Each structure stands twice: as structure tokens, then as C-alpha cells.
Coordinates of C-alpha atoms in Angstrom, one line a residue:
M1 CA -14.6 -27.7 -16.2
V2 CA -14.5 -24.5 -18.3
D3 CA -16.5 -22.6 -15.6
E4 CA -14.1 -23.8 -12.9
E5 CA -11.1 -22.7 -15.0
R6 CA -12.7 -19.3 -15.5
R7 CA -13.2 -18.9 -11.8
G8 CA -9.7 -20.0 -11.0
G9 CA -8.3 -17.7 -13.6
A10 CA -10.3 -14.8 -12.2
R11 CA -8.9 -15.5 -8.7
A12 CA -5.4 -15.5 -10.1
A13 CA -5.9 -12.2 -11.8
D14 CA -7.8 -10.6 -9.0
G15 CA -5.2 -11.5 -6.4
E16 CA -6.1 -12.1 -2.7
R17 CA -7.2 -10.2 0.3
G18 CA -9.0 -7.3 -1.2
R19 CA -6.5 -6.1 -3.8
Q20 CA -7.8 -4.3 -6.8
P21 CA -8.6 -6.9 -9.5
E22 CA -6.9 -7.0 -12.9
T23 CA -4.9 -3.8 -12.5
G24 CA -2.0 -5.2 -10.6
F25 CA -2.2 -2.3 -8.1
G26 CA -3.7 -2.0 -4.7
V27 CA -5.5 1.3 -4.9
D28 CA -7.4 3.4 -2.4
E29 CA -10.2 4.6 -4.7
G30 CA -11.2 7.2 -2.2
R31 CA -8.0 9.1 -3.1
L32 CA -8.8 9.2 -6.8
T33 CA -10.7 11.7 -8.8
L34 CA -14.0 10.6 -10.4
R35 CA -12.2 10.5 -13.8
E36 CA -9.4 8.4 -12.3
R37 CA -11.9 6.0 -10.8
K38 CA -13.6 5.6 -14.1
K39 CA -10.4 4.9 -15.9
L40 CA -9.3 2.4 -13.2
R41 CA -12.6 0.5 -13.5
T42 CA -12.4 0.4 -17.3
R43 CA -8.9 -1.0 -17.1
Q44 CA -10.1 -3.6 -14.6
R45 CA -13.0 -4.6 -16.8
I46 CA -10.8 -4.9 -19.9
S47 CA -8.1 -7.0 -18.2
G48 CA -10.6 -9.1 -16.4
E49 CA -12.5 -10.0 -19.6
A50 CA -9.2 -10.6 -21.4
T51 CA -8.0 -12.9 -18.6
L52 CA -11.1 -15.1 -18.7
L53 CA -11.0 -15.4 -22.5
F54 CA -7.2 -16.2 -22.5
I55 CA -7.6 -18.9 -19.8
R56 CA -10.6 -20.4 -21.5
R57 CA -9.4 -20.5 -25.1
G58 CA -5.6 -19.8 -24.9
F59 CA -3.9 -16.5 -25.4
D60 CA -3.0 -17.1 -29.1
H61 CA -6.5 -17.9 -30.0
V62 CA -8.1 -14.7 -28.8
T63 CA -8.0 -11.4 -30.6
V64 CA -7.9 -7.9 -29.2
A65 CA -11.2 -7.2 -31.0
E66 CA -12.8 -10.1 -29.1
V67 CA -11.5 -8.7 -25.8
A68 CA -12.9 -5.3 -26.7
R69 CA -16.3 -6.7 -27.5
A70 CA -16.4 -8.7 -24.2
A71 CA -15.4 -5.5 -22.3
E72 CA -17.9 -3.4 -24.3
V73 CA -15.2 -0.9 -25.4
S74 CA -13.5 -0.1 -28.7
T75 CA -10.3 -1.8 -29.8
M76 CA -8.7 1.6 -29.7
T77 CA -9.7 1.9 -26.0
V78 CA -8.0 -1.5 -25.3
F79 CA -4.8 -0.3 -26.8
N80 CA -5.0 3.0 -25.0
Y81 CA -4.8 1.0 -21.7
F82 CA -2.6 -1.9 -22.9
P83 CA -0.2 -1.0 -25.8
R84 CA 0.5 -4.7 -26.5
K85 CA -1.8 -7.7 -26.4
E86 CA 0.6 -9.5 -24.1
D87 CA 0.2 -6.7 -21.5
L88 CA -3.5 -7.6 -21.1
F89 CA -2.5 -10.8 -19.4
L90 CA 0.9 -9.8 -18.0
D91 CA -0.6 -6.6 -16.6
R92 CA 1.3 -6.7 -13.3
I93 CA 4.7 -5.9 -14.8
P94 CA 4.4 -2.2 -14.0
E95 CA 3.4 -3.1 -10.4
A96 CA 6.5 -5.3 -10.1
R97 CA 8.6 -2.5 -11.2
E98 CA 7.0 0.0 -8.8
L99 CA 7.3 -2.4 -5.9
I100 CA 11.0 -3.0 -6.5
V101 CA 11.7 0.7 -6.8
R102 CA 9.8 1.5 -3.7
A103 CA 11.3 -1.3 -1.6
V104 CA 14.9 -0.3 -2.4
R105 CA 14.5 3.5 -2.3
E106 CA 12.4 3.6 0.8
C107 CA 14.4 1.1 2.9
G108 CA 15.7 2.4 6.2
P109 CA 19.3 3.4 6.8
E110 CA 20.0 0.1 8.5
E111 CA 18.4 -2.0 5.7
S112 CA 20.4 -3.0 2.6
P113 CA 19.0 -3.3 -0.9
L114 CA 19.0 -7.1 -0.7
A115 CA 17.4 -7.1 2.7
A116 CA 14.6 -4.8 1.3
L117 CA 14.1 -7.1 -1.6
R118 CA 14.0 -10.2 0.7
R119 CA 11.3 -8.4 2.8
L120 CA 9.3 -7.6 -0.4
V121 CA 9.2 -11.1 -2.0
L122 CA 8.4 -12.8 1.3
A123 CA 5.6 -10.3 2.0
L124 CA 4.1 -10.9 -1.5
L125 CA 4.3 -14.6 -0.9
A126 CA 2.7 -14.4 2.5
E127 CA -0.1 -12.2 1.1
R128 CA -0.7 -14.7 -1.7
H129 CA -0.3 -11.7 -4.0
P130 CA -0.1 -12.7 -7.7
L131 CA 3.4 -11.4 -7.9
G132 CA 4.3 -13.8 -5.1
G133 CA 3.8 -16.7 -7.5
V134 CA 1.9 -19.0 -5.2
G135 CA -1.9 -19.1 -4.7
E136 CA -5.2 -20.7 -5.4
G137 CA -5.9 -20.8 -9.1
F138 CA -2.5 -19.6 -10.1
E139 CA -1.9 -22.8 -12.1
H140 CA -4.3 -21.4 -14.7
F141 CA -2.1 -18.4 -15.1
W142 CA 1.1 -20.4 -15.4
R143 CA -0.5 -22.8 -17.9
T144 CA -1.7 -20.0 -20.1
V145 CA 1.8 -18.5 -20.2
L146 CA 3.5 -21.8 -20.9
D147 CA 1.1 -22.5 -23.8
S148 CA 1.8 -19.2 -25.5
P149 CA 5.2 -18.4 -27.2
A150 CA 4.2 -14.7 -27.3
L151 CA 3.6 -14.6 -23.5
R152 CA 6.8 -16.5 -22.8
A153 CA 8.7 -14.0 -25.0
R154 CA 7.1 -11.0 -23.2
G155 CA 7.9 -12.6 -19.9
R156 CA 11.6 -12.8 -20.8
E157 CA 11.5 -9.2 -21.9
A158 CA 9.9 -8.3 -18.5
V159 CA 12.7 -10.1 -16.7
E160 CA 15.3 -8.1 -18.6
E161 CA 13.4 -4.9 -17.9
L162 CA 13.3 -5.6 -14.2
E163 CA 17.0 -6.5 -14.2
G164 CA 17.8 -3.1 -15.7
V165 CA 15.6 -1.3 -13.1
L166 CA 17.4 -3.1 -10.3
A167 CA 20.8 -2.4 -11.7
A168 CA 20.0 1.3 -11.7
L169 CA 18.7 1.1 -8.1
L170 CA 21.8 -0.8 -6.9
A171 CA 24.1 1.7 -8.6
E172 CA 22.1 4.6 -7.0
A173 CA 22.2 2.9 -3.5
A174 CA 26.0 2.6 -3.8
G175 CA 26.4 6.2 -4.8
G176 CA 27.0 5.5 -8.4
D177 CA 25.4 6.6 -11.7
A178 CA 21.9 5.2 -12.0
E179 CA 21.8 6.1 -15.7
R180 CA 25.0 4.1 -16.4
P181 CA 25.2 1.3 -13.8
G182 CA 28.7 -0.1 -13.4
H183 CA 29.7 -3.8 -13.7
E184 CA 29.1 -4.6 -10.0
A185 CA 25.6 -3.2 -10.0
R186 CA 24.7 -4.9 -13.3
L187 CA 26.1 -8.2 -12.1
G188 CA 24.3 -7.8 -8.8
A189 CA 21.0 -7.2 -10.5
A190 CA 21.5 -10.1 -12.9
L191 CA 22.3 -12.6 -10.2
T192 CA 19.4 -11.4 -8.0
V193 CA 16.8 -11.5 -10.7
A194 CA 18.0 -14.9 -11.9
A195 CA 18.0 -16.4 -8.4
I196 CA 14.4 -15.1 -7.7
R197 CA 13.3 -16.4 -11.2
V198 CA 14.6 -19.9 -10.4
A199 CA 12.6 -20.0 -7.2
Y200 CA 9.5 -18.8 -8.9
V201 CA 9.8 -21.3 -11.7
D202 CA 10.2 -24.1 -9.2
A203 CA 7.0 -23.0 -7.4
A204 CA 5.1 -22.7 -10.6
S205 CA 6.2 -26.2 -11.7
R206 CA 4.9 -27.6 -8.4
Q207 CA 1.6 -25.9 -8.6
L208 CA 1.2 -27.2 -12.2
G209 CA 2.0 -30.6 -10.9
G210 CA -0.9 -30.4 -8.4
D211 CA 1.0 -29.9 -5.2
P212 CA -1.1 -28.3 -2.4
V213 CA -0.8 -24.5 -2.4
D214 CA -0.2 -24.2 1.3
E215 CA 2.6 -26.7 1.2
V216 CA 4.2 -25.0 -1.8
A217 CA 4.0 -21.6 0.0
V218 CA 5.7 -22.8 3.1
E219 CA 8.5 -24.4 1.2
Q220 CA 8.8 -21.5 -1.2
A221 CA 9.3 -19.2 1.8
E222 CA 12.2 -21.3 2.9
V223 CA 13.6 -21.5 -0.7
L224 CA 13.5 -17.7 -0.9
R225 CA 15.3 -17.3 2.5
R226 CA 18.1 -19.6 1.3
T227 CA 18.2 -17.8 -2.0
F228 CA 18.8 -14.4 -0.3
D229 CA 21.3 -15.9 2.1
A230 CA 23.3 -17.0 -0.9
L231 CA 22.9 -13.7 -2.6
E232 CA 24.1 -11.8 0.4
R233 CA 27.2 -14.0 0.6
A234 CA 27.8 -13.5 -3.2
L235 CA 27.1 -9.8 -3.2
P236 CA 28.4 -8.3 0.1
G237 CA 28.4 -4.8 -1.4
F238 CA 24.6 -4.8 -1.6
A239 CA 24.0 -6.8 1.6

């Protein structure tokens, strides 16, 4: 059972369809320098070993020193790549931020910010990307988070961080001040992040309950479409 959980956890951390494992980023290594490739692989190794340990024993029962020994690096090296222990497991937060920024800033002139975000979350789900929330083995990830107060707290912080990023993007898209988003942008970001979070929590609960992944994915896509339909009605200024 432990071996199966380790494999399931590794699948959840690695993502699907050839994405770079553990980093949270799909990277074309051919475009990196030798030094950058070495750093990327070190980061992958650290996060991968950490993920397996956390899923096997529980996040709160594993020390950073144990992760360092498993990855064959120093504790200082671990902290150089991951400033907080929680970031070893929730290592895709920077990718989520980057994807949101890219989706909104690079959308075409005929595409609204909400339309760009709809396209992004549906694409992540279709790819079975870890940030899509639905995939084989993802229940090990969700269970580890739910079992750790520290990870749940970091998850709440991440939601607040992403809300702030989105508020700045919405203000920028509307021609306002991204440094000091107004009420409408902040409200729009808060409603959007909350709505997506509810959909993701529902999908996680179903996977933890043992529902078939393919069934959850199909229904999650429809939930997300209805969610964005509602957001576009509620936030016409960003639709």
C-alpha cells in the first residue's frame, strides 16, 4: 500500500503528458544553459523526494533535514530553492501565478480577462495538469494537504496571493492602477478566485471519496463553464 501511495503521489507531483516533474513548470531544457539545467534538475530532485516522504509519512512528520538527506543535498540547498518547508509540497504556486498573468496579459483584443481565465482553467483540466485539480493519484496530494494544518494555512495564503495578482491584472486591463487596484478590480478578483476555489474543492472531495477520475473531470468541466457564465453575468466590466 505504501509503494502504491508513493507511486500515486509521484504521479500527482509529476503532472501528466510530459511536463517537467516537481517543478511546476513545463520547461524546454534545450533553451536553458548548462547551469540552469543543473539547477532545474536539483529542484526537481528535492521536490520529488520531499513529495514522496510527505505522502508516505505526512507533511508534519517529515523534517527538512530528512528531505535534504533523501535528495543528497544540504539543508541550506533545500532552503535556497524552497524558502519555506510548505513550498516543497505546494511548489506549483509560482506556476499558477505565472499562468494567470500570462493568460490575462496575452489575451487577444477580442478576449476579455474572464474569457482568458476560463480558457486557462479548462485547458489545465483537459491536460490533467496538477493545477487543474483532477487526475490519477491526485487524491494523495489532497489528503496530504488536508492532514496538515501548516499546508492548509499556506494554501489559504496562496489563494490570497493569487487574488492580489488577479486584482492588479484586472485593474491593468481596465486601464487603472495595477499598483493600487480599485474596488471593482478587487471585488472582481475576490469573486473569481472564490468561485474557482469552490469548484476545485468540490472536485477534490469527489476524488477523495473515490469517484472515477474521468467522470469527475467531465463534470468538473461543466461546473467550471457554469461558474464562468455566472461570473460574467456578475462582472460585466471584465467579461
